[in-house]
Coordinates of C-alpha atoms in Angstrom, one line a residue:
M1 CA 0.0 0.3 0.6
V2 CA 1.8 3.2 -1.3
G3 CA -0.1 6.0 0.0
N4 CA 0.5 9.7 0.4
S5 CA -1.7 12.8 1.3
N6 CA -1.5 16.2 1.8
S7 CA -3.2 18.0 4.2
I8 CA -4.6 21.8 5.4
I9 CA -5.9 23.3 8.2
L10 CA -7.2 26.3 8.8
Q11 CA -7.7 28.1 12.2
N12 CA -8.7 31.6 13.3
I13 CA -7.4 32.3 16.5
N14 CA -8.4 36.0 17.8
G15 CA -9.2 37.2 14.1
Q16 CA -6.0 36.2 13.1
E17 CA -6.0 33.0 10.9
N18 CA -3.0 30.1 10.8
K19 CA -2.4 27.8 8.1
V20 CA -0.5 24.4 8.6
N21 CA -0.2 22.1 6.4
I22 CA 0.6 18.5 6.8
G23 CA 2.3 16.0 3.9
L24 CA 2.3 12.4 5.1
A25 CA 4.3 9.4 2.7
Y26 CA 4.0 6.0 3.1
R27 CA 4.8 2.5 1.6
I28 CA 3.0 -0.5 3.9
A29 CA 4.1 -4.1 3.2
F30 CA 1.0 -6.5 4.1
K31 CA 1.5 -10.2 3.4
V32 CA -1.0 -12.7 4.1
I33 CA 0.5 -15.3 7.0
N34 CA -2.6 -17.6 7.7
I35 CA -6.2 -18.2 6.6
L36 CA -8.6 -17.8 9.1
D37 CA -12.6 -18.7 9.4
S38 CA -12.6 -15.0 10.1
G39 CA -10.1 -13.8 7.5
Y40 CA -6.7 -13.1 7.3
S41 CA -3.4 -12.9 9.8
M42 CA -1.4 -10.2 8.3
E43 CA 2.2 -9.9 9.0
V44 CA 2.6 -5.6 8.4
R45 CA 5.7 -3.3 8.1
Y46 CA 6.4 0.4 7.3
Q47 CA 9.1 0.3 4.3
T48 CA 9.2 4.4 4.2
L49 CA 7.6 6.5 6.4
N50 CA 7.9 10.5 5.1
M51 CA 5.9 13.6 7.5
R52 CA 6.2 17.5 6.7
I53 CA 4.2 19.7 8.6
K54 CA 4.8 23.6 7.7
T55 CA 3.4 26.2 9.2
A56 CA 3.8 30.4 8.4
N57 CA 6.8 30.1 10.7
N58 CA 8.3 26.9 10.2
T59 CA 8.6 23.4 8.3
V60 CA 9.4 20.8 10.6
E61 CA 10.2 16.5 7.9
M62 CA 10.8 13.3 9.4
D63 CA 12.0 10.8 7.0
S64 CA 12.7 7.2 7.5
R65 CA 14.8 7.3 4.9
K66 CA 17.0 10.2 6.0
A67 CA 20.9 8.8 7.5
D68 CA 21.6 12.2 10.1
K69 CA 21.8 11.3 13.5
Q70 CA 21.4 14.8 14.5
D71 CA 17.9 14.7 12.8
I72 CA 16.6 12.2 16.0
P73 CA 12.5 12.2 15.1
S74 CA 14.0 10.8 11.7
S75 CA 16.4 8.1 13.1
I76 CA 13.0 6.9 15.5
I77 CA 11.1 6.6 13.0
A78 CA 14.1 4.4 10.4
A79 CA 13.5 2.4 13.3
M80 CA 10.6 1.6 13.4
M81 CA 11.1 0.2 9.5
N82 CA 10.7 -3.3 8.2
K83 CA 9.8 -3.7 12.0
P84 CA 6.3 -6.2 12.1
F85 CA 3.4 -6.2 13.9
T86 CA 0.5 -8.5 13.3
I87 CA -3.1 -7.8 12.5
I88 CA -6.3 -9.3 11.8
M89 CA -8.7 -8.4 9.1
S90 CA -11.7 -9.9 8.4
R91 CA -12.6 -10.9 4.7
S92 CA -15.2 -7.5 5.1
G93 CA -11.7 -5.3 5.1
K94 CA -12.5 -4.4 9.0
I95 CA -9.2 -4.5 11.3
K96 CA -10.2 -6.9 13.7
S97 CA -6.8 -6.7 16.0
I98 CA -3.5 -5.0 15.8
K99 CA -0.4 -6.9 18.1
N100 CA 3.0 -5.5 18.6
I101 CA 2.6 -2.4 17.1
D102 CA 3.2 -0.6 20.5
A103 CA 6.1 -2.7 21.0
M104 CA 7.4 -1.0 17.3
F105 CA 7.2 2.3 18.9
N106 CA 8.6 1.6 22.1
S107 CA 11.9 -0.3 20.7
A108 CA 12.6 2.6 18.7
F109 CA 12.6 4.5 21.3
D110 CA 14.8 2.9 23.2
N111 CA 17.8 3.4 20.4
F112 CA 17.6 6.9 21.3
P113 CA 18.8 7.2 25.1
Q114 CA 20.2 10.1 25.0
V115 CA 17.3 12.3 23.6
D116 CA 15.8 14.6 26.1
P117 CA 12.9 12.5 27.6
V118 CA 10.8 16.0 27.5
K119 CA 11.5 16.3 23.8
K120 CA 11.7 12.0 23.6
A121 CA 7.4 12.1 25.0
Q122 CA 6.5 14.8 22.6
V123 CA 7.9 13.6 19.8
K124 CA 6.2 10.3 20.9
T125 CA 3.5 11.6 21.6
Q126 CA 3.1 13.2 18.2
L127 CA 4.0 9.6 16.8
L128 CA 1.2 7.7 18.6
Q129 CA -1.7 10.1 17.5
T130 CA -0.2 9.6 14.1
F131 CA 0.8 6.0 12.8
G132 CA -0.5 4.0 16.4
G133 CA -2.8 1.4 16.3
N134 CA -6.1 3.1 16.7
T135 CA -4.8 5.5 14.3
F136 CA -3.6 3.1 11.8
K137 CA -6.9 0.7 12.2
G138 CA -9.2 3.5 11.0
N139 CA -7.0 5.4 8.3
I140 CA -6.6 1.6 7.0
E141 CA -10.5 0.5 7.1
L142 CA -11.1 3.7 5.4
Q143 CA -9.8 2.3 2.1
T144 CA -10.0 -1.4 2.8
A145 CA -13.3 -2.2 4.6
V146 CA -15.1 -1.0 1.3
F147 CA -16.4 -4.0 1.2
P148 CA -20.5 -5.8 1.6
E149 CA -21.2 -7.9 3.5
R150 CA -23.9 -10.0 1.6
E151 CA -23.5 -9.9 -2.1
V152 CA -24.5 -7.3 -4.7
I153 CA -25.1 -6.3 -7.8
K154 CA -24.1 -3.3 -10.2
K155 CA -25.3 -0.1 -8.7
E156 CA -26.6 -1.7 -5.5
K157 CA -25.7 0.4 -2.6
W158 CA -24.7 -0.9 1.3
T159 CA -23.2 1.3 4.1
I160 CA -20.2 1.0 6.5
N161 CA -19.6 2.6 9.7
T162 CA -15.9 3.6 10.6
K163 CA -14.2 4.9 13.8
L164 CA -11.2 7.3 13.3
E165 CA -9.4 8.1 15.9
G166 CA -6.5 10.4 16.2
T167 CA -5.8 14.2 17.9
F168 CA -8.9 13.7 17.4
K169 CA -12.0 11.0 17.7
M170 CA -14.9 10.6 14.6
N171 CA -17.6 8.7 13.2
V172 CA -17.6 8.0 9.3
N173 CA -21.1 6.7 8.4
T174 CA -20.0 6.3 4.2
I175 CA -22.5 4.9 1.8
Y176 CA -20.9 2.7 -0.7
K177 CA -22.2 2.0 -4.2
L178 CA -20.6 -0.9 -6.9
M179 CA -20.5 1.4 -9.7
D180 CA -19.1 -1.2 -12.2
A181 CA -17.4 -5.0 -12.7
S182 CA -14.9 -5.4 -15.3
E183 CA -13.0 -8.8 -15.8
N184 CA -9.9 -7.5 -13.7
S185 CA -11.6 -5.2 -11.4
Y186 CA -13.9 -3.7 -9.3
H187 CA -15.1 0.2 -9.0
I188 CA -16.8 1.4 -6.0
Y189 CA -17.5 5.0 -5.0
G190 CA -18.2 5.9 -1.6
N191 CA -19.9 9.2 0.0
G192 CA -20.2 9.8 3.6
S193 CA -21.1 12.2 6.4
M194 CA -18.1 12.6 9.1
H195 CA -18.7 14.2 12.7
T196 CA -16.3 14.0 15.9
Y197 CA -18.3 11.9 18.5
K198 CA -20.7 13.6 21.1
N199 CA -19.8 12.4 24.3
Q200 CA -16.6 12.4 24.5
K201 CA -13.9 13.5 26.8
P202 CA -12.1 16.4 26.9
S203 CA -8.7 16.2 25.2
Q204 CA -5.2 18.0 25.4
L205 CA -4.0 20.0 23.5
N206 CA -0.2 21.5 24.0
G207 CA -0.7 20.9 27.4
L208 CA -4.4 22.5 27.2
P209 CA -7.7 20.6 27.7
V210 CA -10.2 20.6 24.5
K211 CA -13.6 19.9 23.0
Y212 CA -13.6 19.1 19.2
N213 CA -16.9 19.8 17.2
L214 CA -16.4 18.9 13.9
S215 CA -18.9 17.7 11.1
G216 CA -18.1 17.2 7.2
T217 CA -17.9 14.4 4.0
S218 CA -15.6 11.9 3.1
I219 CA -15.5 11.1 -0.9
A220 CA -13.7 8.2 -2.1
D221 CA -13.7 6.3 -5.2
I222 CA -11.9 2.5 -5.0
K223 CA -10.8 0.5 -7.8
V224 CA -10.3 -2.9 -6.6
D225 CA -8.8 -6.1 -7.9
K226 CA -11.0 -8.6 -9.1
T227 CA -8.6 -11.7 -8.3
S228 CA -7.1 -10.6 -4.9
G229 CA -9.6 -8.8 -3.3
W230 CA -7.3 -6.2 -2.7
V231 CA -7.7 -2.1 -2.9
S232 CA -5.3 -0.9 -6.1
E233 CA -6.4 2.6 -6.0
V234 CA -8.3 4.8 -3.7
K235 CA -8.7 8.4 -3.9
L236 CA -10.1 10.2 -1.1
K237 CA -11.1 13.4 -0.1
Q238 CA -12.3 14.9 3.3
A239 CA -13.8 18.1 4.1
I240 CA -14.1 19.3 7.5
K241 CA -15.5 22.3 9.7
G242 CA -16.2 23.7 13.4
N243 CA -14.6 24.6 16.0
I244 CA -11.7 23.7 18.6
E245 CA -13.2 24.5 22.4
I246 CA -10.3 25.5 24.4
L247 CA -11.8 24.5 28.4
D248 CA -11.3 26.7 31.5
N249 CA -8.0 26.3 32.7
P250 CA -5.4 28.0 34.3
K251 CA -4.0 29.4 31.0
A252 CA -6.6 30.3 29.0
P253 CA -9.2 32.0 31.4
S254 CA -12.9 31.2 30.0
G255 CA -11.8 29.5 28.0
L256 CA -11.3 29.5 23.9
N257 CA -13.2 28.5 21.0
I258 CA -11.0 28.5 17.7
P259 CA -12.8 27.9 14.2
M260 CA -11.4 25.8 11.8
S261 CA -11.5 23.7 8.6
Y262 CA -9.6 20.5 7.6
I263 CA -9.2 19.1 3.8
T264 CA -7.7 16.1 3.2
D265 CA -6.5 14.5 -0.4
V266 CA -5.6 10.9 -0.5
I267 CA -4.1 9.2 -3.1
T268 CA -2.7 5.6 -2.9
T269 CA -2.1 2.4 -5.0
D270 CA -0.7 -0.8 -4.7
K271 CA 2.5 -0.2 -6.4

């Protein structure tokens, strides 16, 4: 699974617009090691990983292919490459369980005892939010959990619910439609609605208690290899709007409401 995504985040803080651009590129290898009654046991390895965060005043990049010992974040994710973890995937593309992904992170960070503990904790928190087990599950399922539980015919529709857990938690309810079926592939189109959990507990953002109130749309155009059942191409576009509510705390008495929008484009192939 070779993926590239680009996200543009716009925030309005006290009348001043703040723009953040996040680029992500990855190559992940999935190997079927056992066929189960409920699905497939797979060995998964990150092969390459690159993340770039660009603001008006700064650009931060982490690249697993960099060979620079002075670049600690890149060195840490380089240590995560080709370390196996396992998943159980159902025949409809849902991830039923993930094992050893946290061990992969811990092993990578243990290789850098010289790094300042505070900086190490910050990097680890950021990576876990972006690539940890729950986040991995939701992001992969948006591309693999697209199959109906029953046999369908051309132009028929079905609905799938996906949970996303990262910096904030969202439900994605998608109506999929089998657009076409050729000799070699299936063409599936998805139109989804997204919204943050209504009763989720406040999370932490830079040490501040926050609640996310967001909703939007998710559009997917998917091609699936007819023989293997694996996705050969995914084009995904998400558009989210709402606000971040910083709750009352000593650093921000009376709290603060920050309007924001979030647009993400993802293209994934099997080569």
